[in-house]
CSV table of N, CA, C and O in Angstrom, one decimal:
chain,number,residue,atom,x,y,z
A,505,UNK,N,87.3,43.4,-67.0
A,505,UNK,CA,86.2,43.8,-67.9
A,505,UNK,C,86.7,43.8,-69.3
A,505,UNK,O,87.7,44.4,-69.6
A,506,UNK,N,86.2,43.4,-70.0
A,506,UNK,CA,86.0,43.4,-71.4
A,506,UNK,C,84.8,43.9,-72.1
A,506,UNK,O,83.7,43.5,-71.7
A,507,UNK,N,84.9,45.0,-73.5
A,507,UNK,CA,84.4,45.2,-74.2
A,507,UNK,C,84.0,44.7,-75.5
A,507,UNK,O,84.9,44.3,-76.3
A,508,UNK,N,82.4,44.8,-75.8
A,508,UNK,CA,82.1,44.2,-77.1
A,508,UNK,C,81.4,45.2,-77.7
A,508,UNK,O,80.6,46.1,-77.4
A,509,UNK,N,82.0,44.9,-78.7
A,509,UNK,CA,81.4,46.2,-79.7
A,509,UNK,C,80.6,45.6,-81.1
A,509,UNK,O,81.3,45.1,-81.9
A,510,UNK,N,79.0,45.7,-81.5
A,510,UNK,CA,79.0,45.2,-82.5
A,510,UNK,C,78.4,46.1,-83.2
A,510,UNK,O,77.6,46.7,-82.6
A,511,UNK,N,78.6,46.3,-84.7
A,511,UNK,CA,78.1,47.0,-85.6
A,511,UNK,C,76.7,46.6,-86.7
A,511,UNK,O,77.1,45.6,-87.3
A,512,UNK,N,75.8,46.9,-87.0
A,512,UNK,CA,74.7,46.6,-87.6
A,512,UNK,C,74.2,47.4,-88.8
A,512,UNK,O,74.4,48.6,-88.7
A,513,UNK,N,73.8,47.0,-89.5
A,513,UNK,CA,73.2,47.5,-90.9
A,513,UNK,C,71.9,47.0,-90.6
A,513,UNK,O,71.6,45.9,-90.3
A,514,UNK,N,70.9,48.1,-90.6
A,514,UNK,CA,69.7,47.5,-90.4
A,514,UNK,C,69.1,48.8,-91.5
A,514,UNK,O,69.2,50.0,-91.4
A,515,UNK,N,68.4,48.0,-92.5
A,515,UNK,CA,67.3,48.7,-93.5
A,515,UNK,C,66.4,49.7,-93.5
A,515,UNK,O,65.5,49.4,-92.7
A,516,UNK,N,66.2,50.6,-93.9
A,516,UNK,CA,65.3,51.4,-93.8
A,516,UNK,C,63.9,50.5,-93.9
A,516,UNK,O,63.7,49.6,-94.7
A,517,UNK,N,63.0,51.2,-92.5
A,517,UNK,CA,61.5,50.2,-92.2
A,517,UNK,C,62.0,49.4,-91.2
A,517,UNK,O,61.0,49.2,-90.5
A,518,UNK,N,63.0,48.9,-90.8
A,518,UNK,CA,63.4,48.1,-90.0
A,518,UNK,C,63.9,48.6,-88.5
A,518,UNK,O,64.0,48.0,-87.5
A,519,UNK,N,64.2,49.8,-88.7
A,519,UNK,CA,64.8,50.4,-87.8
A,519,UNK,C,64.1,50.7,-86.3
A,519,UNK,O,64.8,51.0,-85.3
A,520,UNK,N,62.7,50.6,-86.3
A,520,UNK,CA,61.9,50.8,-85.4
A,520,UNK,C,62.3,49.6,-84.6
A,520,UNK,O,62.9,49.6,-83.5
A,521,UNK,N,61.7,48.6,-85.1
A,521,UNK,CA,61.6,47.2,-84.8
A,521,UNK,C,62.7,46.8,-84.3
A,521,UNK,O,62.6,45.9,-83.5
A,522,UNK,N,64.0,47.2,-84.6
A,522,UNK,CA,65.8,46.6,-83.9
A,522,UNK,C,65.7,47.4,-83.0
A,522,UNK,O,66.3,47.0,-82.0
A,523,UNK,N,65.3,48.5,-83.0
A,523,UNK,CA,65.5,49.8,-81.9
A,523,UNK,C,64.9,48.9,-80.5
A,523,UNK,O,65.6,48.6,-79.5
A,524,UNK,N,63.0,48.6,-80.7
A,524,UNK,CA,62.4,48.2,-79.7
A,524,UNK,C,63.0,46.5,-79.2
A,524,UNK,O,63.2,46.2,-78.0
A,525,UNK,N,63.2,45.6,-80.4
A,525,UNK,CA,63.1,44.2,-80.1
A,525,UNK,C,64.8,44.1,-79.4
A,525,UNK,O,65.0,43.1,-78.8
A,526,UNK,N,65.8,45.1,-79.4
A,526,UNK,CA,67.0,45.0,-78.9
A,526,UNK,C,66.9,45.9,-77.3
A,526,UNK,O,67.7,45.9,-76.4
A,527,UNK,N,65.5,46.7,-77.3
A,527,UNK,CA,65.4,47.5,-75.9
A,527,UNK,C,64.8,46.3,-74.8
A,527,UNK,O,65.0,46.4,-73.6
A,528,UNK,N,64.0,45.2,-75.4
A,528,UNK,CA,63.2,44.3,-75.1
A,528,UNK,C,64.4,43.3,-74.6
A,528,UNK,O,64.3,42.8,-73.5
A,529,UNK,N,65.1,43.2,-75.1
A,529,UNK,CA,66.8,42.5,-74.9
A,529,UNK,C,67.2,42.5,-73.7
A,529,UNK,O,67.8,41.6,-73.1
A,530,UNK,N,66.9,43.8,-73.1
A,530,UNK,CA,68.1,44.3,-72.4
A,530,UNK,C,68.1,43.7,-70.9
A,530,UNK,O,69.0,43.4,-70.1
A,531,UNK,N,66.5,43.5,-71.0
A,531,UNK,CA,66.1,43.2,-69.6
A,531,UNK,C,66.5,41.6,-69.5
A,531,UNK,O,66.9,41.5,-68.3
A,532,UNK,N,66.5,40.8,-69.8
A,532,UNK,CA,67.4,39.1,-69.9
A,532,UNK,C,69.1,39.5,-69.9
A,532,UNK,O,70.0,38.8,-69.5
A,533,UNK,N,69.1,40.7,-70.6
A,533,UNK,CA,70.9,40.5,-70.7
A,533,UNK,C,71.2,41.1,-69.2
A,533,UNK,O,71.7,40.3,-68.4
A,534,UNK,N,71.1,41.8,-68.9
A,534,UNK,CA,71.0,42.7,-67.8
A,534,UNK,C,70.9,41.7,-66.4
A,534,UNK,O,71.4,42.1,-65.4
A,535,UNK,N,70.3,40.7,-66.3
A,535,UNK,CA,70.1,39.6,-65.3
A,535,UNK,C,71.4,38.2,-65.2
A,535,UNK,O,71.6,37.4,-64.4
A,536,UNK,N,71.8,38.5,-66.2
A,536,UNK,CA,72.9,37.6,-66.4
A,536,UNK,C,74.2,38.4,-65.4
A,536,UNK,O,74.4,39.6,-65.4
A,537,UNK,N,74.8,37.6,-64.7
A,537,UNK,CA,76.1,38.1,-64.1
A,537,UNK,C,77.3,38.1,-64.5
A,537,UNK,O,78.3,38.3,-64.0
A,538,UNK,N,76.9,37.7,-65.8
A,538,UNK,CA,78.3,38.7,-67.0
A,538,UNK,C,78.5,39.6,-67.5
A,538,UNK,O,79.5,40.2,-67.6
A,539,UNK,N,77.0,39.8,-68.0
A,539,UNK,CA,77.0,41.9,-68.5
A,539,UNK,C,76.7,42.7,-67.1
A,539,UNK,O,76.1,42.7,-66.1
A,540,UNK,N,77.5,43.6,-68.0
A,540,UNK,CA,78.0,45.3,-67.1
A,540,UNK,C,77.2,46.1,-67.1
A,540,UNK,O,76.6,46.6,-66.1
A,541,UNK,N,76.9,46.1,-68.7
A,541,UNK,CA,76.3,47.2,-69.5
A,541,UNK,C,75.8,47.4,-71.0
A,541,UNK,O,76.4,47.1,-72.0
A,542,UNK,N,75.2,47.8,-70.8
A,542,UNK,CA,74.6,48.0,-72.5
A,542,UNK,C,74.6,49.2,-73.4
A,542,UNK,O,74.7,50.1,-72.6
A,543,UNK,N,74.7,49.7,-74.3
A,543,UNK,CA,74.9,50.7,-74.9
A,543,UNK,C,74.3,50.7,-76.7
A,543,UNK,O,74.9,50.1,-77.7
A,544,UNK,N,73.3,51.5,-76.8
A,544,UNK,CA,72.8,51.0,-78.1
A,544,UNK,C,72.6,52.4,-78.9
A,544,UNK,O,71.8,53.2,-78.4
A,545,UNK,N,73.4,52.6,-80.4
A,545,UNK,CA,73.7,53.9,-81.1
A,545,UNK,C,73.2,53.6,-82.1
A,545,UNK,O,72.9,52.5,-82.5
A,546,UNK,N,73.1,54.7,-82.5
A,546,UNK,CA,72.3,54.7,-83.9
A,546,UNK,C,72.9,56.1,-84.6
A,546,UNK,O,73.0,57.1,-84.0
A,547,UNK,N,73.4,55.9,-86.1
A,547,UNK,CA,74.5,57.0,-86.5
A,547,UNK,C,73.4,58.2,-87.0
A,547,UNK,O,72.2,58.1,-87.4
A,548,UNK,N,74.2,59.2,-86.7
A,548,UNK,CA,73.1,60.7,-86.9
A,548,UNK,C,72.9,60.8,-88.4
A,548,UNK,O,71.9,61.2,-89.0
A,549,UNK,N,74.3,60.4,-89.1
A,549,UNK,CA,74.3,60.6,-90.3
A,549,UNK,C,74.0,59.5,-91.4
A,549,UNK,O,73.7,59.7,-92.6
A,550,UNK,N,74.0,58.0,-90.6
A,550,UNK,CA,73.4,57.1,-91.9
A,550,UNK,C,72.2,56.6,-90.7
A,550,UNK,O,72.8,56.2,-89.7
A,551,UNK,N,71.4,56.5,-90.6
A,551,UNK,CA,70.6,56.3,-89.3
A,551,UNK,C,70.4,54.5,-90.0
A,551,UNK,O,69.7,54.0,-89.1
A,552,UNK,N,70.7,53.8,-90.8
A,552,UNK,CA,70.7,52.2,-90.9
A,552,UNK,C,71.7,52.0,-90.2
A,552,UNK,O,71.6,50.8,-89.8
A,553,UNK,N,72.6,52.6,-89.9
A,553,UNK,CA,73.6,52.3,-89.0
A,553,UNK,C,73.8,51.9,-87.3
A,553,UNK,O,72.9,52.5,-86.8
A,554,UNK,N,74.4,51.2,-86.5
A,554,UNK,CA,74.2,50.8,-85.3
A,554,UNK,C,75.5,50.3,-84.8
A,554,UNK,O,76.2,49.5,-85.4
A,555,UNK,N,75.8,51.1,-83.1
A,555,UNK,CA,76.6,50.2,-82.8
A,555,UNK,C,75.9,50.2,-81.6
A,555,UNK,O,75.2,50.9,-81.1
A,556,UNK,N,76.7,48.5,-81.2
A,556,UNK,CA,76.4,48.1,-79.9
A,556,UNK,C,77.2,48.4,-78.5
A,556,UNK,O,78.2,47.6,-78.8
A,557,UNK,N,77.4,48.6,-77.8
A,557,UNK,CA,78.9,48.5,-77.1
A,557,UNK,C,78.2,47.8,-75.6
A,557,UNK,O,77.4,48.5,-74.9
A,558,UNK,N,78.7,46.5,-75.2
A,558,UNK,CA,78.0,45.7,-74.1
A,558,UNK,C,79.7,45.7,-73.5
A,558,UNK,O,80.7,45.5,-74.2
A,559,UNK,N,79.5,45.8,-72.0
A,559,UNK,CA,80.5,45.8,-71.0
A,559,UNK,C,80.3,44.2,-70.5
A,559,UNK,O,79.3,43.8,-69.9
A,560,UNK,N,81.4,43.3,-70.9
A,560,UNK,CA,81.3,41.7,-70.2
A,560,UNK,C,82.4,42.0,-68.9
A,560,UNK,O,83.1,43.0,-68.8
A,561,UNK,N,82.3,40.8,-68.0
A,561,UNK,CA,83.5,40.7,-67.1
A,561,UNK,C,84.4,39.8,-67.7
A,561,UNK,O,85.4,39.6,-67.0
A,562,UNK,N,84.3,39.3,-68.8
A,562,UNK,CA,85.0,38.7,-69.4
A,562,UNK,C,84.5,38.3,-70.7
A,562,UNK,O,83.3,38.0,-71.0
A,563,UNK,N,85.7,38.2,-71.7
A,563,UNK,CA,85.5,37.6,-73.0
A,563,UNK,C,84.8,35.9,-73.2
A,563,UNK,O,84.0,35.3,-73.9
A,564,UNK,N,85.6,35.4,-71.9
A,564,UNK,CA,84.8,33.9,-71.5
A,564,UNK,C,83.7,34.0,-70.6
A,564,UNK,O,83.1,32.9,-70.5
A,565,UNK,N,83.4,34.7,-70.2
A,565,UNK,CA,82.2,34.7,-69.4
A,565,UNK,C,81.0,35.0,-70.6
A,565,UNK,O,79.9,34.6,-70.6
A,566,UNK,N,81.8,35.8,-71.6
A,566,UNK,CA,80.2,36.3,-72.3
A,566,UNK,C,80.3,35.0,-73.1
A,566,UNK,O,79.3,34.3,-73.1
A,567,UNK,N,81.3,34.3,-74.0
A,567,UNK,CA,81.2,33.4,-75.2
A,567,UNK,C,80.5,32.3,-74.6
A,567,UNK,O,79.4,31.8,-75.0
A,568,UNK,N,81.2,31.9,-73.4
A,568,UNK,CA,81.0,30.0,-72.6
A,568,UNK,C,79.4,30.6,-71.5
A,568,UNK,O,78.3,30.3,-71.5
A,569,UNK,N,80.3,31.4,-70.7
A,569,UNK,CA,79.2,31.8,-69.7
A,569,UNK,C,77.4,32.0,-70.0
A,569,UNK,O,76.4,31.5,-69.7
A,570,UNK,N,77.9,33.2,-70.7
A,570,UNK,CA,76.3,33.9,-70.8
A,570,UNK,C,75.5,33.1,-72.0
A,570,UNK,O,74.2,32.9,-72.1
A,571,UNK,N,76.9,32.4,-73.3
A,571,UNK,CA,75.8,31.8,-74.3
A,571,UNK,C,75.4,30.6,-74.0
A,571,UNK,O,74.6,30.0,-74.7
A,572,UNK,N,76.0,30.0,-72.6
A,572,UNK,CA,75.1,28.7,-72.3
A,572,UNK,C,74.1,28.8,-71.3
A,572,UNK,O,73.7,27.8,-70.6
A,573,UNK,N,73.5,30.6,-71.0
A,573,UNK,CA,72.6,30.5,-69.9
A,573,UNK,C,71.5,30.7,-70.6
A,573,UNK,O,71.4,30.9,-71.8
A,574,UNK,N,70.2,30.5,-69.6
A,574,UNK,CA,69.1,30.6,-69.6
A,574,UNK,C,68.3,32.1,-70.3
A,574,UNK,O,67.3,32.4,-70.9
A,575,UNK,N,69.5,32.8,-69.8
A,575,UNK,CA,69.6,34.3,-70.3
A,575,UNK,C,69.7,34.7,-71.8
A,575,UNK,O,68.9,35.2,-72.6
A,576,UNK,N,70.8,34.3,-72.0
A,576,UNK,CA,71.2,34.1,-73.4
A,576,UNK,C,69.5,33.9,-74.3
A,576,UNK,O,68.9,34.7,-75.1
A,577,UNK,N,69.3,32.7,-73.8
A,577,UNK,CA,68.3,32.0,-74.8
A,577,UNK,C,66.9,32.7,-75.3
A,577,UNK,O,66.2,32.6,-76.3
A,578,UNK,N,66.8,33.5,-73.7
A,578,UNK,CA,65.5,35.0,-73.9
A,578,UNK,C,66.1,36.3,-74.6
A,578,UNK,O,65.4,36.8,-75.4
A,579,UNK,N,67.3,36.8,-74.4
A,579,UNK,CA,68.1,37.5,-75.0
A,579,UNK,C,67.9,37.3,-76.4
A,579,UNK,O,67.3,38.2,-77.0
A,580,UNK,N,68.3,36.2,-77.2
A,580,UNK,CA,68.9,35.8,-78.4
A,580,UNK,C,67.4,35.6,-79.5
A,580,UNK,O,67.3,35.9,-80.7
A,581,UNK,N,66.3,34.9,-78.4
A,581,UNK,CA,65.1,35.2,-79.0
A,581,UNK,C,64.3,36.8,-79.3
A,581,UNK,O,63.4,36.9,-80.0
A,582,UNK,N,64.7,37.3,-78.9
A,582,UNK,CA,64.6,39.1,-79.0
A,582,UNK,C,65.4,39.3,-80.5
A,582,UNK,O,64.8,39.8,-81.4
A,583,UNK,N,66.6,39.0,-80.8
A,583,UNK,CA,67.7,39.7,-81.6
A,583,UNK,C,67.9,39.0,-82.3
A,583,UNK,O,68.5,39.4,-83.3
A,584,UNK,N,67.5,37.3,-82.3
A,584,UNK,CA,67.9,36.6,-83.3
A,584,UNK,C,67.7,36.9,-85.3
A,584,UNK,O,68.4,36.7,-86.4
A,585,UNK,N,66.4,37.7,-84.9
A,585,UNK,CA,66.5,38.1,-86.9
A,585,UNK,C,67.2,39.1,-87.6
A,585,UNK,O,67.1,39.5,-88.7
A,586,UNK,N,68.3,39.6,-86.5
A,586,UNK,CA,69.4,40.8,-86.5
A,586,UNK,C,70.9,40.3,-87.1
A,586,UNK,O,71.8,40.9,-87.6
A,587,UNK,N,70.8,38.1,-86.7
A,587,UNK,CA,72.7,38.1,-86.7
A,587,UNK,C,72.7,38.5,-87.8
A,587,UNK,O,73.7,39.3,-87.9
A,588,UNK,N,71.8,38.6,-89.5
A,588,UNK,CA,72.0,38.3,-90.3
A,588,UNK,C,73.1,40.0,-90.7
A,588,UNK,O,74.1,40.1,-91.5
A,589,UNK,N,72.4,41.0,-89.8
A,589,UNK,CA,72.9,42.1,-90.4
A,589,UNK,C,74.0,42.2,-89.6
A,589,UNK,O,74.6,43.2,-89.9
A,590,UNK,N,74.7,41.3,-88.5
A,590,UNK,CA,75.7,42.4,-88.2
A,590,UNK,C,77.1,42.5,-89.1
A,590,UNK,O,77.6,41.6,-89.9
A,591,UNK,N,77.6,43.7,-88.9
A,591,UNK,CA,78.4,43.9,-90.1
A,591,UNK,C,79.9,43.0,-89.0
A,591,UNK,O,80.5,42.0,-89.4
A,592,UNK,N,80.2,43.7,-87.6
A,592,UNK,CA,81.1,43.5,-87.3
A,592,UNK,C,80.8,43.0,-85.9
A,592,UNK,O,79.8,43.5,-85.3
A,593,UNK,N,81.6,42.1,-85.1
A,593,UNK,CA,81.3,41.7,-83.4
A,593,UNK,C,82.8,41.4,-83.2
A,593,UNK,O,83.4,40.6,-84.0
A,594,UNK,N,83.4,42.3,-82.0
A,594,UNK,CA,84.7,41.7,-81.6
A,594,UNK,C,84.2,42.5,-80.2
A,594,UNK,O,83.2,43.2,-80.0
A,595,UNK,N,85.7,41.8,-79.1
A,595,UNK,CA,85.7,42.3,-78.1
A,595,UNK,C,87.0,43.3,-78.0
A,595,UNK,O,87.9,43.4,-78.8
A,596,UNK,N,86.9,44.0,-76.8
A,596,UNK,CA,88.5,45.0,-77.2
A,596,UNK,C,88.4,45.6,-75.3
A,596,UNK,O,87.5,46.0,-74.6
A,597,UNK,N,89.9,45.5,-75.1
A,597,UNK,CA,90.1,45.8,-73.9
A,597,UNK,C,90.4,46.9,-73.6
A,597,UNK,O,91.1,47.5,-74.4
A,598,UNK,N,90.2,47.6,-72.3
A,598,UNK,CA,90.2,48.9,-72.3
A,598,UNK,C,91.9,49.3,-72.2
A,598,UNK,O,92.5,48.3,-71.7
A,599,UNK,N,92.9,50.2,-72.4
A,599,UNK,CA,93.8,50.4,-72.2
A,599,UNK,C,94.2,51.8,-72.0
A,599,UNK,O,95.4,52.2,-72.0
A,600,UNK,N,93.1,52.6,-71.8
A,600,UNK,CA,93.4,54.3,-71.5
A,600,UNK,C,92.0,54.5,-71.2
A,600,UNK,O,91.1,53.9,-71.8
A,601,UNK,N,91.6,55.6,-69.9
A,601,UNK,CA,90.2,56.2,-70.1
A,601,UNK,C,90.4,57.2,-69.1
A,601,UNK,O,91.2,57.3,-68.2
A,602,UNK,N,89.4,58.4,-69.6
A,602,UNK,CA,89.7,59.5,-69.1
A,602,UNK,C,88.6,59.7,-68.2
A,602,UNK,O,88.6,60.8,-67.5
């Protein structure tokens, strides 16, 4: 398993609309047999703020796998007016958990 974490700046007025059009997401990502899991934050203290944190079974499953499925493409149409904000996207592997 692999972790992806992405970070978002999304505008005051906007925030409703990334909240719903990324909950609307979940259901195409979630059918794909690459993602784990989903996880979507929103900071207490700058509320334009967002992170994402999605569980892959792999770094290549999610890049090759999931972005050449069918999934992807319902997915991506949900979130696509978002790439512009994201601030950061990597993956990161787990190495301790309690």
């Amino acid at each position: 398993m692999i972790v992806e974490y992405l970070r978002y700046t999304i505008p005051d007025g906007q925030q409703a609309d990334f909240i719903g059009d990324y909950t609307a997401a979940i259901a195409p990502l979630m059918r794909s047999p690459f993602a784990e899991n989903i996880e979507i934050c929103q900071c207490v203290e700058d509320e334009t703020q967002f992170i994402l944190r999605i569980e892959w079974t792999s770094a290549e499953d999610h890049l090759q796998g999931f972005r050449n499925s069918s999934e992807f493409r319902e997915f991506f149409g949900h979130i696509r007016k978002y790439v512009s904000s994201i601030d950061e996207m990597r993956h990161y592997r787990r190495v301790a958990q309690a």
